Amino acid sequence: MTRETTRPAGQKSWKISLKPDPRQQVFLMAVAWLFTLGPLWSLSLLQEGLTPLLSAIVLLFPLIVSYYALCSLTGRNGQLDLQRDGFWRTTTDGRERFVRWDQVETFGVGIFGDPVVTGTGVAVPEFAFVDDDGTRTIERLPGNLPLSAERLVRLLEFARREASSGWPNPPASLADLMSRTEDGKP
């Protein structure tokens, strides 16, 4: 599907984009590398010095964090574009996927981490939808969008309900859409 979606005649087209904050991505990379310097320095003080295997193990964490942060900075990874008839999401591998509002069954907050054993992790927005071929799928949205998971879920659920009624009053901006979800409408 192309970036242009269809809309009924006479209805105004609109798009609201949510994307990761570049400053947050740079900060995340800096913290990951600074966090790694301590163990590297400590391991270098060992009598045997820093072995290549220990270096590889310690450097793996900041390299993975840096990879995904740079993908968010240089590409559209993690971006979410809300439109009248659905939303585009860009996955961490750069693929774009369009999901119509009427395909979505529900939005919710999931846990990324270890919810089964320890019950800990990071709250991330997720949604369940039925694909064009009838397959029910649950996908998670990135946790690096500028809204908390709970707030983003409220916003997306409100958008889904508004889309089912044909968007009688389309939003002018993200702030406008957020203010409507905070007014107790959803």
mmCIF file of C-alpha atoms in Angstrom:
data_model
loop_
_atom_site.group_PDB
_atom_site.id
_atom_site.type_symbol
_atom_site.label_atom_id
_atom_site.label_comp_id
_atom_site.label_asym_id
_atom_site.label_seq_id
_atom_site.Cartn_x
_atom_site.Cartn_y
_atom_site.Cartn_z
ATOM 1 C CA MET A 1 0.000 0.000 0.000
ATOM 2 C CA THR A 2 1.321 3.437 -0.811
ATOM 3 C CA ARG A 3 1.616 6.293 1.655
ATOM 4 C CA GLU A 4 -1.468 7.910 0.156
ATOM 5 C CA THR A 5 -4.632 6.316 1.475
ATOM 6 C CA THR A 6 -8.151 6.618 0.173
ATOM 7 C CA ARG A 7 -10.744 8.865 1.736
ATOM 8 C CA PRO A 8 -14.412 9.535 1.012
ATOM 9 C CA ALA A 9 -15.108 12.429 -1.333
ATOM 10 C CA GLY A 10 -15.334 15.805 0.358
ATOM 11 C CA GLN A 11 -13.510 14.798 3.529
ATOM 12 C CA LYS A 12 -10.368 16.652 4.476
ATOM 13 C CA SER A 13 -7.177 14.620 4.660
ATOM 14 C CA TRP A 14 -4.969 14.965 7.734
ATOM 15 C CA LYS A 15 -1.938 13.307 9.281
ATOM 16 C CA ILE A 16 -0.441 13.431 12.774
ATOM 17 C CA SER A 17 3.084 12.062 13.177
ATOM 18 C CA LEU A 18 4.643 10.732 16.368
ATOM 19 C CA LYS A 19 8.346 10.001 16.200
ATOM 20 C CA PRO A 20 11.144 9.319 18.664
ATOM 21 C CA ASP A 21 12.830 12.411 20.096
ATOM 22 C CA PRO A 22 16.376 12.649 18.644
ATOM 23 C CA ARG A 23 17.728 14.136 21.887
ATOM 24 C CA GLN A 24 16.381 11.161 23.803
ATOM 25 C CA GLN A 25 18.116 8.771 21.405
ATOM 26 C CA VAL A 26 21.461 10.587 21.746
ATOM 27 C CA PHE A 27 21.080 10.639 25.543
ATOM 28 C CA LEU A 28 20.312 6.913 25.550
ATOM 29 C CA MET A 29 23.457 6.163 23.531
ATOM 30 C CA ALA A 30 25.606 8.353 25.804
ATOM 31 C CA VAL A 31 24.277 6.667 28.957
ATOM 32 C CA ALA A 32 24.826 3.192 27.481
ATOM 33 C CA TRP A 33 28.441 3.980 26.578
ATOM 34 C CA LEU A 34 29.160 5.700 29.908
ATOM 35 C CA PHE A 35 27.625 2.774 31.764
ATOM 36 C CA THR A 36 29.988 0.475 29.846
ATOM 37 C CA LEU A 37 33.146 2.444 30.647
ATOM 38 C CA GLY A 38 33.002 1.452 34.339
ATOM 39 C CA PRO A 39 33.056 -2.323 33.772
ATOM 40 C CA LEU A 40 35.655 -1.945 31.007
ATOM 41 C CA TRP A 41 37.941 0.067 33.273
ATOM 42 C CA SER A 42 37.398 -2.354 36.176
ATOM 43 C CA LEU A 43 38.158 -5.358 33.997
ATOM 44 C CA SER A 44 41.295 -3.701 32.640
ATOM 45 C CA LEU A 45 42.644 -3.494 36.217
ATOM 46 C CA LEU A 46 42.586 -7.260 36.572
ATOM 47 C CA GLN A 47 45.979 -8.898 36.772
ATOM 48 C CA GLU A 48 45.466 -10.591 33.401
ATOM 49 C CA GLY A 49 44.131 -7.447 31.786
ATOM 50 C CA LEU A 50 41.161 -7.172 29.489
ATOM 51 C CA THR A 51 40.747 -10.219 27.270
ATOM 52 C CA PRO A 52 39.071 -9.979 23.863
ATOM 53 C CA LEU A 53 36.203 -12.192 25.063
ATOM 54 C CA LEU A 54 35.466 -9.948 28.056
ATOM 55 C CA SER A 55 35.651 -6.879 25.816
ATOM 56 C CA ALA A 56 33.161 -8.390 23.382
ATOM 57 C CA ILE A 57 30.752 -9.339 26.164
ATOM 58 C CA VAL A 58 30.853 -5.892 27.791
ATOM 59 C CA LEU A 59 30.654 -3.972 24.494
ATOM 60 C CA LEU A 60 27.667 -5.945 23.217
ATOM 61 C CA PHE A 61 25.129 -3.946 25.269
ATOM 62 C CA PRO A 62 26.088 -0.426 24.082
ATOM 63 C CA LEU A 63 26.491 -1.637 20.507
ATOM 64 C CA ILE A 64 22.924 -2.974 20.438
ATOM 65 C CA VAL A 65 21.548 0.185 22.071
ATOM 66 C CA SER A 66 23.507 2.366 19.630
ATOM 67 C CA TYR A 67 22.296 0.386 16.620
ATOM 68 C CA TYR A 68 18.610 0.918 17.421
ATOM 69 C CA ALA A 69 19.137 4.538 18.474
ATOM 70 C CA LEU A 70 20.937 5.296 15.202
ATOM 71 C CA CYS A 71 18.177 3.553 13.246
ATOM 72 C CA SER A 72 15.685 5.890 14.932
ATOM 73 C CA LEU A 73 17.866 8.918 14.228
ATOM 74 C CA THR A 74 18.699 8.210 10.589
ATOM 75 C CA GLY A 75 15.557 6.437 9.430
ATOM 76 C CA ARG A 76 11.874 6.551 10.148
ATOM 77 C CA ASN A 77 12.141 3.647 12.585
ATOM 78 C CA GLY A 78 9.644 3.865 15.402
ATOM 79 C CA GLN A 79 7.506 6.503 13.670
ATOM 80 C CA LEU A 80 3.718 6.384 13.932
ATOM 81 C CA ASP A 81 1.537 8.368 11.490
ATOM 82 C CA LEU A 82 -2.146 8.693 12.389
ATOM 83 C CA GLN A 83 -4.584 9.343 9.534
ATOM 84 C CA ARG A 84 -8.336 9.433 8.966
ATOM 85 C CA ASP A 85 -8.617 5.799 7.859
ATOM 86 C CA GLY A 86 -5.815 4.177 9.888
ATOM 87 C CA PHE A 87 -2.203 4.510 10.890
ATOM 88 C CA TRP A 88 1.224 3.805 9.436
ATOM 89 C CA ARG A 89 3.838 2.326 11.723
ATOM 90 C CA THR A 90 7.496 1.880 10.953
ATOM 91 C CA THR A 91 9.035 -1.155 12.599
ATOM 92 C CA THR A 92 12.540 -1.319 14.044
ATOM 93 C CA ASP A 93 13.781 -2.935 10.847
ATOM 94 C CA GLY A 94 12.485 -0.020 8.741
ATOM 95 C CA ARG A 95 9.452 -1.724 7.198
ATOM 96 C CA GLU A 96 6.238 0.269 6.993
ATOM 97 C CA ARG A 97 2.849 -1.233 7.702
ATOM 98 C CA PHE A 98 -0.593 0.311 7.361
ATOM 99 C CA VAL A 99 -3.374 -0.779 9.721
ATOM 100 C CA ARG A 100 -6.932 0.479 9.223
ATOM 101 C CA TRP A 101 -8.818 1.617 12.322
ATOM 102 C CA ASP A 102 -11.588 -0.900 11.658
ATOM 103 C CA GLN A 103 -9.042 -3.764 11.706
ATOM 104 C CA VAL A 104 -7.977 -2.955 15.277
ATOM 105 C CA GLU A 105 -9.784 -4.905 17.983
ATOM 106 C CA THR A 106 -8.199 -3.201 20.970
ATOM 107 C CA PHE A 107 -5.279 -1.130 22.196
ATOM 108 C CA GLY A 108 -3.593 -1.957 25.478
ATOM 109 C CA VAL A 109 -0.454 -1.662 27.567
ATOM 110 C CA GLY A 110 1.929 -4.613 27.622
ATOM 111 C CA ILE A 111 5.150 -5.268 29.477
ATOM 112 C CA PHE A 112 8.450 -5.515 27.618
ATOM 113 C CA GLY A 113 10.838 -7.361 29.858
ATOM 114 C CA ASP A 114 10.117 -10.253 32.184
ATOM 115 C CA PRO A 115 6.383 -10.116 32.979
ATOM 116 C CA VAL A 116 6.032 -13.844 33.686
ATOM 117 C CA VAL A 117 8.747 -14.577 36.248
ATOM 118 C CA THR A 118 9.471 -11.287 37.997
ATOM 119 C CA GLY A 119 6.609 -9.129 36.765
ATOM 120 C CA THR A 120 9.023 -6.360 35.843
ATOM 121 C CA GLY A 121 9.659 -4.554 32.612
ATOM 122 C CA VAL A 122 8.854 -1.434 30.661
ATOM 123 C CA ALA A 123 5.271 -0.526 29.764
ATOM 124 C CA VAL A 124 4.799 -0.457 25.984
ATOM 125 C CA PRO A 125 1.663 0.175 23.924
ATOM 126 C CA GLU A 126 0.334 -2.801 21.991
ATOM 127 C CA PHE A 127 -2.657 -3.488 19.785
ATOM 128 C CA ALA A 128 -4.571 -6.503 18.532
ATOM 129 C CA PHE A 129 -5.879 -6.465 14.983
ATOM 130 C CA VAL A 130 -7.245 -8.776 12.324
ATOM 131 C CA ASP A 131 -5.134 -8.729 9.158
ATOM 132 C CA ASP A 132 -6.564 -8.732 5.615
ATOM 133 C CA ASP A 133 -6.205 -12.523 5.477
ATOM 134 C CA GLY A 134 -8.188 -12.969 8.731
ATOM 135 C CA THR A 135 -5.206 -13.631 11.004
ATOM 136 C CA ARG A 136 -5.405 -12.121 14.493
ATOM 137 C CA THR A 137 -2.100 -10.465 15.418
ATOM 138 C CA ILE A 138 -0.823 -8.618 18.475
ATOM 139 C CA GLU A 139 1.954 -6.108 17.829
ATOM 140 C CA ARG A 140 3.828 -3.738 20.092
ATOM 141 C CA LEU A 141 4.612 -0.142 19.324
ATOM 142 C CA PRO A 142 8.045 1.264 20.161
ATOM 143 C CA GLY A 143 8.613 2.487 23.687
ATOM 144 C CA ASN A 144 10.582 5.522 22.518
ATOM 145 C CA LEU A 145 7.654 7.633 21.298
ATOM 146 C CA PRO A 146 7.148 11.001 23.017
ATOM 147 C CA LEU A 147 4.103 9.830 25.031
ATOM 148 C CA SER A 148 3.844 7.335 27.863
ATOM 149 C CA ALA A 149 2.368 3.954 26.969
ATOM 150 C CA GLU A 150 -0.838 4.616 28.920
ATOM 151 C CA ARG A 151 -1.379 8.026 27.348
ATOM 152 C CA LEU A 152 -0.655 6.750 23.832
ATOM 153 C CA VAL A 153 -3.122 3.877 24.305
ATOM 154 C CA ARG A 154 -5.845 6.328 25.423
ATOM 155 C CA LEU A 155 -5.112 8.511 22.388
ATOM 156 C CA LEU A 156 -5.186 5.596 19.929
ATOM 157 C CA GLU A 157 -8.361 4.127 21.440
ATOM 158 C CA PHE A 158 -10.035 7.534 21.160
ATOM 159 C CA ALA A 159 -8.886 7.792 17.528
ATOM 160 C CA ARG A 160 -10.284 4.334 16.777
ATOM 161 C CA ARG A 161 -13.701 5.271 18.196
ATOM 162 C CA GLU A 162 -13.725 8.587 16.331
ATOM 163 C CA ALA A 163 -12.825 6.801 13.084
ATOM 164 C CA SER A 164 -15.759 4.410 13.547
ATOM 165 C CA SER A 165 -18.080 7.426 13.587
ATOM 166 C CA GLY A 166 -16.400 8.979 10.523
ATOM 167 C CA TRP A 167 -14.319 11.628 12.324
ATOM 168 C CA PRO A 168 -17.108 14.210 12.731
ATOM 169 C CA ASN A 169 -14.523 16.673 14.065
ATOM 170 C CA PRO A 170 -11.037 15.828 12.689
ATOM 171 C CA PRO A 171 -8.069 16.839 14.876
ATOM 172 C CA ALA A 172 -5.980 19.837 13.884
ATOM 173 C CA SER A 173 -2.820 18.671 15.637
ATOM 174 C CA LEU A 174 -1.415 16.209 18.136
ATOM 175 C CA ALA A 175 -2.096 18.700 20.935
ATOM 176 C CA ASP A 176 -5.734 18.971 19.806
ATOM 177 C CA LEU A 177 -6.130 15.195 19.751
ATOM 178 C CA MET A 178 -4.480 14.854 23.169
ATOM 179 C CA SER A 179 -6.695 17.541 24.697
ATOM 180 C CA ARG A 180 -9.790 15.656 23.544
ATOM 181 C CA THR A 181 -8.615 12.431 25.162
ATOM 182 C CA GLU A 182 -7.960 14.291 28.432
ATOM 183 C CA ASP A 183 -11.452 15.872 28.468
ATOM 184 C CA GLY A 184 -13.052 12.613 29.516
ATOM 185 C CA LYS A 185 -14.518 12.005 26.062
ATOM 186 C CA PRO A 186 -12.975 8.566 25.513
#
